[in-house]
XYZ file of C-alpha atoms in Angstrom:
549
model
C 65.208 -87.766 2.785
C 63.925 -85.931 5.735
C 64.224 -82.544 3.737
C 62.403 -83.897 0.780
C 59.383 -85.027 2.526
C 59.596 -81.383 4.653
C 60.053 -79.371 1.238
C 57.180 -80.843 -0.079
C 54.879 -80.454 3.070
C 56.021 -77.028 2.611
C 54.541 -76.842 -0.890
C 51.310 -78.398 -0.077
C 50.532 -75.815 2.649
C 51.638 -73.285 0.565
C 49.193 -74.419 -2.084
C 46.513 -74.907 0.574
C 46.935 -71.394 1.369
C 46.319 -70.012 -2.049
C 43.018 -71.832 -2.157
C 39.849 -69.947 -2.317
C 38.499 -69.401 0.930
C 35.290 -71.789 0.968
C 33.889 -74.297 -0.833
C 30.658 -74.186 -2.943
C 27.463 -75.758 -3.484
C 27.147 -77.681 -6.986
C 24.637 -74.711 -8.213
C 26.962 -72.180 -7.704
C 29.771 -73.868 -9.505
C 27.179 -74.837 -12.565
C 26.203 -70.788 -12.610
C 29.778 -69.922 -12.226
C 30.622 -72.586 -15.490
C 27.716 -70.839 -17.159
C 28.699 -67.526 -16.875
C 32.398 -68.393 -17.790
C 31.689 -70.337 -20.621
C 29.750 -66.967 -22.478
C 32.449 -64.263 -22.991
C 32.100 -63.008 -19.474
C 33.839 -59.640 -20.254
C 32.360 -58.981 -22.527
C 28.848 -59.621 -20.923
C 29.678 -58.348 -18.047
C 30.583 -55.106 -19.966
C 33.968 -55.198 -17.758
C 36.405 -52.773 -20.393
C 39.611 -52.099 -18.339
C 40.842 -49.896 -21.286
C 44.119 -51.992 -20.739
C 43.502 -54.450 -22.650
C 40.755 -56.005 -24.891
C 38.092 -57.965 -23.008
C 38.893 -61.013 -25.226
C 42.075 -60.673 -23.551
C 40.368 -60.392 -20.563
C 37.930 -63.613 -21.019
C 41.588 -65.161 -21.861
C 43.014 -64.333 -18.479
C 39.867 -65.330 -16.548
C 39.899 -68.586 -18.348
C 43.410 -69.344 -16.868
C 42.601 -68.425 -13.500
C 39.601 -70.387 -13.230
C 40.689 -73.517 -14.915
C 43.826 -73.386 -12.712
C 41.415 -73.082 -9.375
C 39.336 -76.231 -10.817
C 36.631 -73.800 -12.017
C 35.483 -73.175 -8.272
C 34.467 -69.606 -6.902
C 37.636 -67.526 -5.759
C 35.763 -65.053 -3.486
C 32.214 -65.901 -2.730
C 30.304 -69.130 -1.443
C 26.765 -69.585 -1.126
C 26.676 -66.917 1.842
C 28.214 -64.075 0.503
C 31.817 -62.684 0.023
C 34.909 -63.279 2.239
C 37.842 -60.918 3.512
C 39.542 -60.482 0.492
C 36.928 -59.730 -1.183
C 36.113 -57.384 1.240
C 39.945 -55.706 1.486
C 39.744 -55.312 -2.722
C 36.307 -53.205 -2.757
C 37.668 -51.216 0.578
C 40.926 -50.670 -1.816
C 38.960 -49.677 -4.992
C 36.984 -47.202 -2.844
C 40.225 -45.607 -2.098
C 41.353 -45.542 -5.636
C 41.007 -41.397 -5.654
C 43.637 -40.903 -2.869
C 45.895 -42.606 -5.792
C 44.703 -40.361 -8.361
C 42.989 -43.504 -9.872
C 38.978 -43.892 -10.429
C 36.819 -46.458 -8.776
C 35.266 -46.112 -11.665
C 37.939 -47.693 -13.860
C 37.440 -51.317 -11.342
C 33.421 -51.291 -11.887
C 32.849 -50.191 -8.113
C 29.190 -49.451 -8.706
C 28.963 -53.272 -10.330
C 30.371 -54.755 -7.676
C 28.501 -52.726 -4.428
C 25.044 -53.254 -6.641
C 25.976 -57.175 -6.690
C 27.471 -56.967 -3.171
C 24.258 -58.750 -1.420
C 23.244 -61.431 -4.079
C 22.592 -65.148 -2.924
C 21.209 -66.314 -5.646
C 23.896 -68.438 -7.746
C 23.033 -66.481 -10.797
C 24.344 -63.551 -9.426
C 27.358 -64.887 -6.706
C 28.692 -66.148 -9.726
C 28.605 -62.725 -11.621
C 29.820 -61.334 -8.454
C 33.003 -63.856 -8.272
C 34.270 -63.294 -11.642
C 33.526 -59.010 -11.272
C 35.632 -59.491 -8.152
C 38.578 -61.464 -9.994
C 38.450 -58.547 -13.214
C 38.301 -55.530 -10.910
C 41.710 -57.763 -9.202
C 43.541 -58.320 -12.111
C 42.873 -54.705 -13.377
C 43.561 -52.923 -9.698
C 47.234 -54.729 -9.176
C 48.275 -54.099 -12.452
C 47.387 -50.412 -12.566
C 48.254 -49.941 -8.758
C 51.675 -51.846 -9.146
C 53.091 -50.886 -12.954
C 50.731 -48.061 -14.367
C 48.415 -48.225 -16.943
C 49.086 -49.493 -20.771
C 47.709 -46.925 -22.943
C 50.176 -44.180 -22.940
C 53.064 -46.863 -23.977
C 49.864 -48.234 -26.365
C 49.766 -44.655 -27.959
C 52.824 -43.671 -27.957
C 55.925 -46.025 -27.655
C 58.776 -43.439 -28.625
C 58.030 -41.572 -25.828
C 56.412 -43.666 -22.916
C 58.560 -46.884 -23.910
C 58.944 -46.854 -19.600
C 55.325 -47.224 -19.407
C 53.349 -50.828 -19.029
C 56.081 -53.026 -19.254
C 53.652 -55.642 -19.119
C 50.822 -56.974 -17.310
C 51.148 -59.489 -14.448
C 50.691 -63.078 -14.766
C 46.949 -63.279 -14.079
C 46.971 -67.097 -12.418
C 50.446 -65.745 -10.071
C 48.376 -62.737 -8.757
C 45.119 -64.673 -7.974
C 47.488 -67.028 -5.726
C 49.114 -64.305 -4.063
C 46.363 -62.471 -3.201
C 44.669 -65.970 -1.645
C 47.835 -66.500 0.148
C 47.469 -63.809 1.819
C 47.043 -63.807 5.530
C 46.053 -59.747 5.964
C 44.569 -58.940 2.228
C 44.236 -55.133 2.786
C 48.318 -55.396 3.962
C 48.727 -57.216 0.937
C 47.118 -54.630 -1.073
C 48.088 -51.546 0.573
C 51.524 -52.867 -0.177
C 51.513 -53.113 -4.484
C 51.688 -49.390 -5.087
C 55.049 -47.292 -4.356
C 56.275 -46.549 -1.094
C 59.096 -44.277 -1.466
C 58.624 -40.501 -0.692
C 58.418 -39.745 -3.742
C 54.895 -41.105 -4.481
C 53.802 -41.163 -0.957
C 54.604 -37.233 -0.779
C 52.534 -36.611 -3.650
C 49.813 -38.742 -2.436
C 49.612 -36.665 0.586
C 48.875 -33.608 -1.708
C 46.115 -35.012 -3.390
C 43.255 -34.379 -1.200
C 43.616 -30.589 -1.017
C 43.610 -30.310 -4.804
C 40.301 -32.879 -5.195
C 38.696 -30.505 -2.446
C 39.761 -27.222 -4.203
C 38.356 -28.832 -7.334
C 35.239 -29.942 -5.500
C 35.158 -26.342 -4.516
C 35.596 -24.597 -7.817
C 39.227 -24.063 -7.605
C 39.986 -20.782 -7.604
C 39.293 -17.168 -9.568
C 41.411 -16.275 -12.414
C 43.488 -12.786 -12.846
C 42.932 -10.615 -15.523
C 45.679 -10.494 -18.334
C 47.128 -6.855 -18.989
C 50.291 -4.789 -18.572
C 53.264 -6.375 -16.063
C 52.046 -5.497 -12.099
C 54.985 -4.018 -10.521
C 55.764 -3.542 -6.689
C 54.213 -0.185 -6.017
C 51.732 -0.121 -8.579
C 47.842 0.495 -8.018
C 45.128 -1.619 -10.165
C 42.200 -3.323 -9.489
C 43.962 -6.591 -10.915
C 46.109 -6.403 -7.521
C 42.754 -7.484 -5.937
C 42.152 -10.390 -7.986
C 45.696 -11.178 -7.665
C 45.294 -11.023 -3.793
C 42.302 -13.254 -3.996
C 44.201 -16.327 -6.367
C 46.988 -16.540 -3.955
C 44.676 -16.518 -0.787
C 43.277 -19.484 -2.239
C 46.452 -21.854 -2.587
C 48.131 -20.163 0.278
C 51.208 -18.444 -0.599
C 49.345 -14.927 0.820
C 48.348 -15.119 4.278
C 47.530 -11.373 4.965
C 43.947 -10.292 6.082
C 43.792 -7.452 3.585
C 41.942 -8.679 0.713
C 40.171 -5.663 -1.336
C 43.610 -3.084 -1.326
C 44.286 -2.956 -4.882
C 47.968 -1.622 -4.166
C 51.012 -4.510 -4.500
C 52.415 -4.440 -1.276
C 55.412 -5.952 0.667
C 53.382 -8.808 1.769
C 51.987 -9.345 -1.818
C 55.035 -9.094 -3.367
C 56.419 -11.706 -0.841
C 53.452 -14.300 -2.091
C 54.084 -13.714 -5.302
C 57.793 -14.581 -4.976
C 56.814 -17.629 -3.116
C 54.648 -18.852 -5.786
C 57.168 -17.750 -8.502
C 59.891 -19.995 -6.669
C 56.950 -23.169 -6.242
C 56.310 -22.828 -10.419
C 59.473 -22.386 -11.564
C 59.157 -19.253 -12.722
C 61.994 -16.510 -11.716
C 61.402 -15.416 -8.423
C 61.170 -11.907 -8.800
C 57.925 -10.808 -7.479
C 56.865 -9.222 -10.376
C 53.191 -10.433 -11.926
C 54.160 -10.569 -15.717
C 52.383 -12.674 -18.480
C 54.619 -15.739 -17.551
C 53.404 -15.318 -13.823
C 49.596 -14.726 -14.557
C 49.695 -17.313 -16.913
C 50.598 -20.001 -14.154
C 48.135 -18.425 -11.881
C 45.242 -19.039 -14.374
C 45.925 -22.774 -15.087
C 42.765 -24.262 -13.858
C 42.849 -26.176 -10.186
C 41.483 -29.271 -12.128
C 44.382 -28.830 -14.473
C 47.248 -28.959 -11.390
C 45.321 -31.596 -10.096
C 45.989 -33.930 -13.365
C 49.121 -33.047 -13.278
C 49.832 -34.536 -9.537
C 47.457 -37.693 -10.752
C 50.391 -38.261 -13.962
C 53.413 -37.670 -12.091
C 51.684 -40.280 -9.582
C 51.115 -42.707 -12.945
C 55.097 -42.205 -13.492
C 56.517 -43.351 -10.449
C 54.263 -46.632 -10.817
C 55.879 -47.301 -13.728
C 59.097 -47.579 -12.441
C 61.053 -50.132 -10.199
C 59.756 -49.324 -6.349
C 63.336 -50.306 -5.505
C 65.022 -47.210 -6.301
C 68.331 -48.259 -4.276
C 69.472 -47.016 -1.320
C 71.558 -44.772 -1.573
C 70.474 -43.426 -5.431
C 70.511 -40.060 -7.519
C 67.775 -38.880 -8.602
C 67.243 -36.611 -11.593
C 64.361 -34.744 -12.553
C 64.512 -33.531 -16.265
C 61.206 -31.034 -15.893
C 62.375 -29.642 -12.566
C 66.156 -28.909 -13.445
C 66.764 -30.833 -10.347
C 69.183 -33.224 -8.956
C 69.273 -35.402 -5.488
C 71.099 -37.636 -4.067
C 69.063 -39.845 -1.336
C 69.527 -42.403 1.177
C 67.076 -44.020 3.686
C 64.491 -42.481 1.663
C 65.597 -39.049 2.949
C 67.293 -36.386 -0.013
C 70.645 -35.815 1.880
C 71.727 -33.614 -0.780
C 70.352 -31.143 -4.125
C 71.546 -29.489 -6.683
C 70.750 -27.328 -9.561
C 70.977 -29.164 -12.900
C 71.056 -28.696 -16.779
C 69.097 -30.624 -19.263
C 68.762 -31.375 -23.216
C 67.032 -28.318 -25.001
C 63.875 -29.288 -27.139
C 65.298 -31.724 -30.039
C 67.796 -33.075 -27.847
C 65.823 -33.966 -24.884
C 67.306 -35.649 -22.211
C 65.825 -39.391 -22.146
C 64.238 -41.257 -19.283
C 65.788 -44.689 -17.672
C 67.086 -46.085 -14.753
C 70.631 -47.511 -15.127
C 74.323 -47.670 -12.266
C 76.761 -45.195 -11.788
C 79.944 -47.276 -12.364
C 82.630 -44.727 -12.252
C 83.712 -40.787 -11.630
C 86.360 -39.463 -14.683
C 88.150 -36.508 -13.273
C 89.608 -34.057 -15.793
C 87.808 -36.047 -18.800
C 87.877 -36.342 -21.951
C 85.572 -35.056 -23.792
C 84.499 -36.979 -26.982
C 81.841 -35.587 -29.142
C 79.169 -37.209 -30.410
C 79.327 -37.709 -34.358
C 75.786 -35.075 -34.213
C 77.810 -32.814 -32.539
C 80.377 -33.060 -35.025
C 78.329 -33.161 -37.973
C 76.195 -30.137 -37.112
C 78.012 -27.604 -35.032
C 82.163 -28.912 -35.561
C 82.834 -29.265 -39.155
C 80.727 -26.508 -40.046
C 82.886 -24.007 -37.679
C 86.200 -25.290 -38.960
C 84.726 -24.322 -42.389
C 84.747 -20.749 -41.468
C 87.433 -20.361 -38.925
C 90.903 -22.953 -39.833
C 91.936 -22.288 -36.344
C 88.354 -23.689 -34.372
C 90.509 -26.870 -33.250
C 93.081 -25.053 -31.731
C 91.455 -22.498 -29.850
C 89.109 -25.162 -28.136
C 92.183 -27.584 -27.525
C 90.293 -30.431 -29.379
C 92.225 -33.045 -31.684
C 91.069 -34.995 -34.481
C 91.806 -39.236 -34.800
C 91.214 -40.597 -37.739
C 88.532 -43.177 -36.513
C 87.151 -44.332 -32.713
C 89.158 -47.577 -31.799
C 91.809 -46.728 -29.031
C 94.823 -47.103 -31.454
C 93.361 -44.605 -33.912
C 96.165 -42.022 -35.600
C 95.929 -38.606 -34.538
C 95.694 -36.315 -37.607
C 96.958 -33.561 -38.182
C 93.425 -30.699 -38.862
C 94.912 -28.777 -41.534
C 95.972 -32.221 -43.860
C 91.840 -32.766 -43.927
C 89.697 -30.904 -46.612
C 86.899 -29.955 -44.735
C 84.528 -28.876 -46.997
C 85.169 -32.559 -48.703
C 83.805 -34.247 -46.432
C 81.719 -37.265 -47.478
C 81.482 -39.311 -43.855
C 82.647 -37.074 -41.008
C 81.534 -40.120 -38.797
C 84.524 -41.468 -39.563
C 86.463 -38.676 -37.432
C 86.749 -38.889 -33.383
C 87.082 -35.317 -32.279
C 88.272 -35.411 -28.444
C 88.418 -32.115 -26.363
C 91.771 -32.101 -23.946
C 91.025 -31.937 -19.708
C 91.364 -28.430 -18.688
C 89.257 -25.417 -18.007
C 88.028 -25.200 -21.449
C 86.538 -28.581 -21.703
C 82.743 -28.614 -22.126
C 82.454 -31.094 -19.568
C 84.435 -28.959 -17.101
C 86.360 -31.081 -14.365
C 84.423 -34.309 -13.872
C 81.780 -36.316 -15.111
C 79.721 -39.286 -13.907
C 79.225 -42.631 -15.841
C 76.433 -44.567 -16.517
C 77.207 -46.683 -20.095
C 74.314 -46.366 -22.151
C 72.434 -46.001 -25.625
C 71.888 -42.646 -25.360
C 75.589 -41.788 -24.094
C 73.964 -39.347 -21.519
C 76.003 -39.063 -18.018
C 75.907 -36.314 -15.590
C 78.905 -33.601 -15.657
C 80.526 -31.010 -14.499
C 80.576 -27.590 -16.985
C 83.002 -24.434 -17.303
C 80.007 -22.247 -17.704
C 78.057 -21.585 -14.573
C 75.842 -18.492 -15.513
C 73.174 -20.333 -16.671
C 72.369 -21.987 -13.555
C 71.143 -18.849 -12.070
C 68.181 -19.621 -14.800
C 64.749 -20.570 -13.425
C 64.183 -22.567 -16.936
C 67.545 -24.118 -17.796
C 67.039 -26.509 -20.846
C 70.435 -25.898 -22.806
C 72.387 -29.080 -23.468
C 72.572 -31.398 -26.214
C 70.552 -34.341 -23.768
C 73.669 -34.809 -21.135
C 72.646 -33.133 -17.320
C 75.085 -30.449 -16.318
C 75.585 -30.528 -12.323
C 76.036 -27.245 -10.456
C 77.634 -28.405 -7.327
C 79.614 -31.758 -8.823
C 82.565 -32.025 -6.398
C 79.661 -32.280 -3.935
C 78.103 -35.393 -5.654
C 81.313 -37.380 -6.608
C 82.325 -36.711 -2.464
C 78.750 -38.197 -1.675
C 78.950 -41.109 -4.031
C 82.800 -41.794 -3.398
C 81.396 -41.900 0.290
C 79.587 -45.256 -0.183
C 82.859 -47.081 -1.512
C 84.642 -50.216 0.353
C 87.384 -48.158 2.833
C 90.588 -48.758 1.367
C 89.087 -46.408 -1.710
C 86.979 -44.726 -0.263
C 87.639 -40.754 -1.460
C 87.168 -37.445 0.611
C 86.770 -33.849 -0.828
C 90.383 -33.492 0.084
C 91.178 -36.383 -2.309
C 89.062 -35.173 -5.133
C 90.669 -32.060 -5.176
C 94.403 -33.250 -5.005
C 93.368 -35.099 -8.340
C 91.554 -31.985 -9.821
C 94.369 -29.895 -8.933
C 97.012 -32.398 -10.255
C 94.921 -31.799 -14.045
C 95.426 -35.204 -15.428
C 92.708 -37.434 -16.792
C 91.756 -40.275 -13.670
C 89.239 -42.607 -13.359
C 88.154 -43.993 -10.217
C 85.387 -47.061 -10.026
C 82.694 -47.283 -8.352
C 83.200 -50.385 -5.610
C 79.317 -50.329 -5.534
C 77.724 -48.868 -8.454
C 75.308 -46.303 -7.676
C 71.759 -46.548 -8.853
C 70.988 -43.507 -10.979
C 67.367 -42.266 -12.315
C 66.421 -39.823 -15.382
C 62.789 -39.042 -14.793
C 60.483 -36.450 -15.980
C 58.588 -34.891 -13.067
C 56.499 -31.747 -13.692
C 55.238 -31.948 -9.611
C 57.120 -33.481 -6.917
C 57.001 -32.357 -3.118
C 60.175 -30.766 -1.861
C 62.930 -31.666 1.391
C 60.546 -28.384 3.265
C 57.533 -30.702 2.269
C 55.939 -27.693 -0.639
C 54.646 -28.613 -3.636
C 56.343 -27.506 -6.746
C 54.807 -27.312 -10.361
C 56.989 -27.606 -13.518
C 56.543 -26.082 -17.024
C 55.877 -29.473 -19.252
C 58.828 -28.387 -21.491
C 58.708 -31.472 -23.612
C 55.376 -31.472 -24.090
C 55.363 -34.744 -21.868
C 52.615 -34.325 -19.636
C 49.817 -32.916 -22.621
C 50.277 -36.336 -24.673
C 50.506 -38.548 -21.564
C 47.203 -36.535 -20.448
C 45.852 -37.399 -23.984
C 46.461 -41.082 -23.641
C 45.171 -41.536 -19.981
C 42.229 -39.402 -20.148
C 41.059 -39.525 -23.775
C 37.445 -39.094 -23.859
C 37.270 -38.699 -20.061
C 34.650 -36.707 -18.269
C 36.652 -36.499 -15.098
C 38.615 -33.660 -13.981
């Protein structure tokens, strides 16, 4: 009995806390009625570009009527601390790559001194739109690229927040700016690129920087006034440091910022200035800087519990890590899905390692590239050690190639074709499980050339792992003792060639993203070629009709 009557004194001071902060005269709650009761939204001319402002009027309705149709924020003298903390945040919204804009900050600053009813109660529900539109953007990312296109941004907007629940948990708060400060991401991810921000907005401010002339491939050694120009563009961004600015001979120390760049664009690092190089050096400093402000959009889309430890995977960059404490603690060069079988974004678990796999192909694989090979050469199967079942369930007959007319073939999905372990295997000597609908995992591969590729988009959609002993030792580190695995164990089993699985005691949390600008462990900031074509229709959807830079 004594815990009831505590439990629910709990609950009333909870409630208590998520009151509005002061009580108001009888005008001000007859203006604030008023105004309510008239499409405020839409009056207001509050458009979020999230949603419609009947939605909107919908979602201040429910806040209101659940606060007993009383003032949130202001009373008859003015505006309290949380009001105060929101405007302070929405000021701010740049360093986010967000515009104050977007939250009506002009509105609300113009309507920051009223005392007259008429306009505290304007001011109220301003303050509880630009709220509901700041925690959902800050929090989960903005709507309209899932809005315009949900094939490819089906990770985007998951959904807006229940509009009454973040009302009461802003209230309830004791520190408001804490409170806020707290709803965007704070891994390093985000807060790295955050920290890059302000150079770009002043370089933009600025004019960014001067463009070099297209023409033949500059070579080390060569004399042309380009080399100038080419001097001049690095100066800016700061990959040449030298104090010679007008030699139009590529020099050593020119060649040196070149590479640099080269390396930070993902371009090969050869310190040559060909059309690939002066390409990247002409994209436009307004143009890098929307490309920090959507990779920023991404990461607020996702879960801001990434797991610790986790592996992260960046599709754009070719680029795997695995992190703990918020620290990458190891990286790796990767291979991803070529254009028409691009590798997919999600979150999901590593659940277990398979050392000398399997491989099973996927019916496209089959269809396309399998059947059509046996057509022309009987012996295909053979020579690539793969055997045919007749159908996918784990009692399914092995058949024998050459009893199957191949060019007869009226539904080859019926066939399993499975590659035996062994150096031949596609999937070379491990791979790394994550069940899913798009039967993606990370792997090992018996081909290692084309890792020394700066662009290295080859696969059918799976990620190819350069270093994966390296991985499965760091993952198989996390595991309860008594199976826990060193690199000693991993290779007794690689060595021994036979197909083994060994689970995961704690499944690893494991993240496909797309990131075409991330910060790196030295801290540089790295740009990636867009080689889906990502970035261009997420800038369309975002910035549609948008003045800013």
């Amino acid at each position: 009995m004594l815990f009831g009557r505590f439990t629910t004194t709990l609950g009333l001071c909870l409630l208590l806390l998520a009151q509005p902060a002061a009580s108001a005269s009888p005008g001000l709650t007859e203006a604030l009625a008023a105004r309510l009761a008239n499409a405020p939204a839409e009056v207001l001319g509050f458009d979020s570009q999230e949603i419609s402002m009947a939605a909107e009027d919908r979602e201040l309705y429910a806040v209101y009527h659940e606060f007993a149709m009383q003032p949130l924020w202001v009373s008859d003298v003015g505006t309290g601390i949380h009001a105060r903390a929101l405007v302070d945040a929405i000021s701010d919204a740049r360093s986010h790559g967000l515009y104050p804009r977007d939250y009506h900050l002009d509105a609300l600053q113009e309507a920051w001194d009223a005392r007259q009813a008429e306009e505290l109660a304007r001011l109220d529900i301003l303050l509880t739109l630009a709220l509901l539109a700041w925690v959902n953007d800050i929090s989960n990312g903005r709507e309209q690229p899932r809005a315009s296109h949900p094939d490819l941004f089906a990770e985007a907007g998951t959904g807006r927040a229940d509009p009454v629940q973040v009302v009461r948990d802003f209230l309830a708060a004791g520190d408001p700016a804490k409170y806020l400060d707290a709803l965007h991401p704070q891994h390093y991810y985000y807060r790295n690129l955050r920290n890059a921000l302000p150079r770009y907005q002043a370089l933009v401010a600025s004019g960014g920087w001067p463009q070099v002339s297209t023409g033949a491939t500059l070579h080390p050694g060569d004399s042309d006034p380009r080399v100038a120009a080419l001097r001049r563009r690095l100066a800016v961004t700061g990959e040449y440091t030298g104090a010679e600015m007008i030699s139009e001979v590529f020099d050593p120390e020119l060649v040196e910022a070149v590479t640099r760049f080269q390396f930070y664009h993902g371009l090969a690092p050869d310190g040559v200035a060909g059309a690939q190089t002066v390409a990247a050096l002409n994209v436009s400093a307004a143009s890098r800087l929307r490309q920090i402000e959507i990779n920023m959009e991404r990461w607020r889309w996702m879960s801001h519990d990434l797991g610790n430890p986790h592996v992260m995977v960046d599709i754009a960059g070719f680029d795997v890590q695995a992190v703990l404490d918020d620290k990458p603690r190891l990286e790796m060069r990767a291979i991803v899905g070529k254009l028409h079988h691009e590798t997919p974004v999600f979150s999901d678990r590593i659940r277990y390692i398979e050392f000398n796999p399997y491989w099973n192909l996927t019916p496209s694989i089959a269809r396309h590239e399998t059947i059509p090979r046996i057509r022309k050469d009987p012996n295909y199967l053979e020579s690539k050690h793969i055997r045919v079942f007749d159908g996918w369930g784990w009692d399914a007959k092995e058949l024998d190639p050459r009893s199957v007319d191949w060019n007869n073939v009226s539904n080859p999905g019926r066939f399993k074709f499975r590659q035996d372990p062994g150096p031949w295997n596609a999937l070379g000597t491990m791979k790394f499980i994550f069940p899913n609908e798009h039967s993606v995992y990370l792997h090992d591969t018996p081909n290692h050339d084309l890792f020394a590729r700066a662009a290295r988009s080859f696969s059918h959609g799976c990620i190819r792992l350069s270093e994966p002993a390296d991985l499965a030792a760091w993952i198989l580190q996390f595991n309860d003792d008594d199976t826990r695995w060193s690199m000693e164990d991993i290779q007794a089993v690689l060595d021994s060639q036979e197909r083994t699985v060994k689970n995961l005691s704690r499944p690893m949390d494991v993240h496909l993203t797309y990131e075409t600008a991330w910060v790196d462990m030295e801290g540089a900031l790295h740009f990636a070629a867009d080689i889906y074509s990502r970035d261009q229709r997420l800038e369309q959807a975002l910035y549609a009709g948008d003045g800013a830079p």
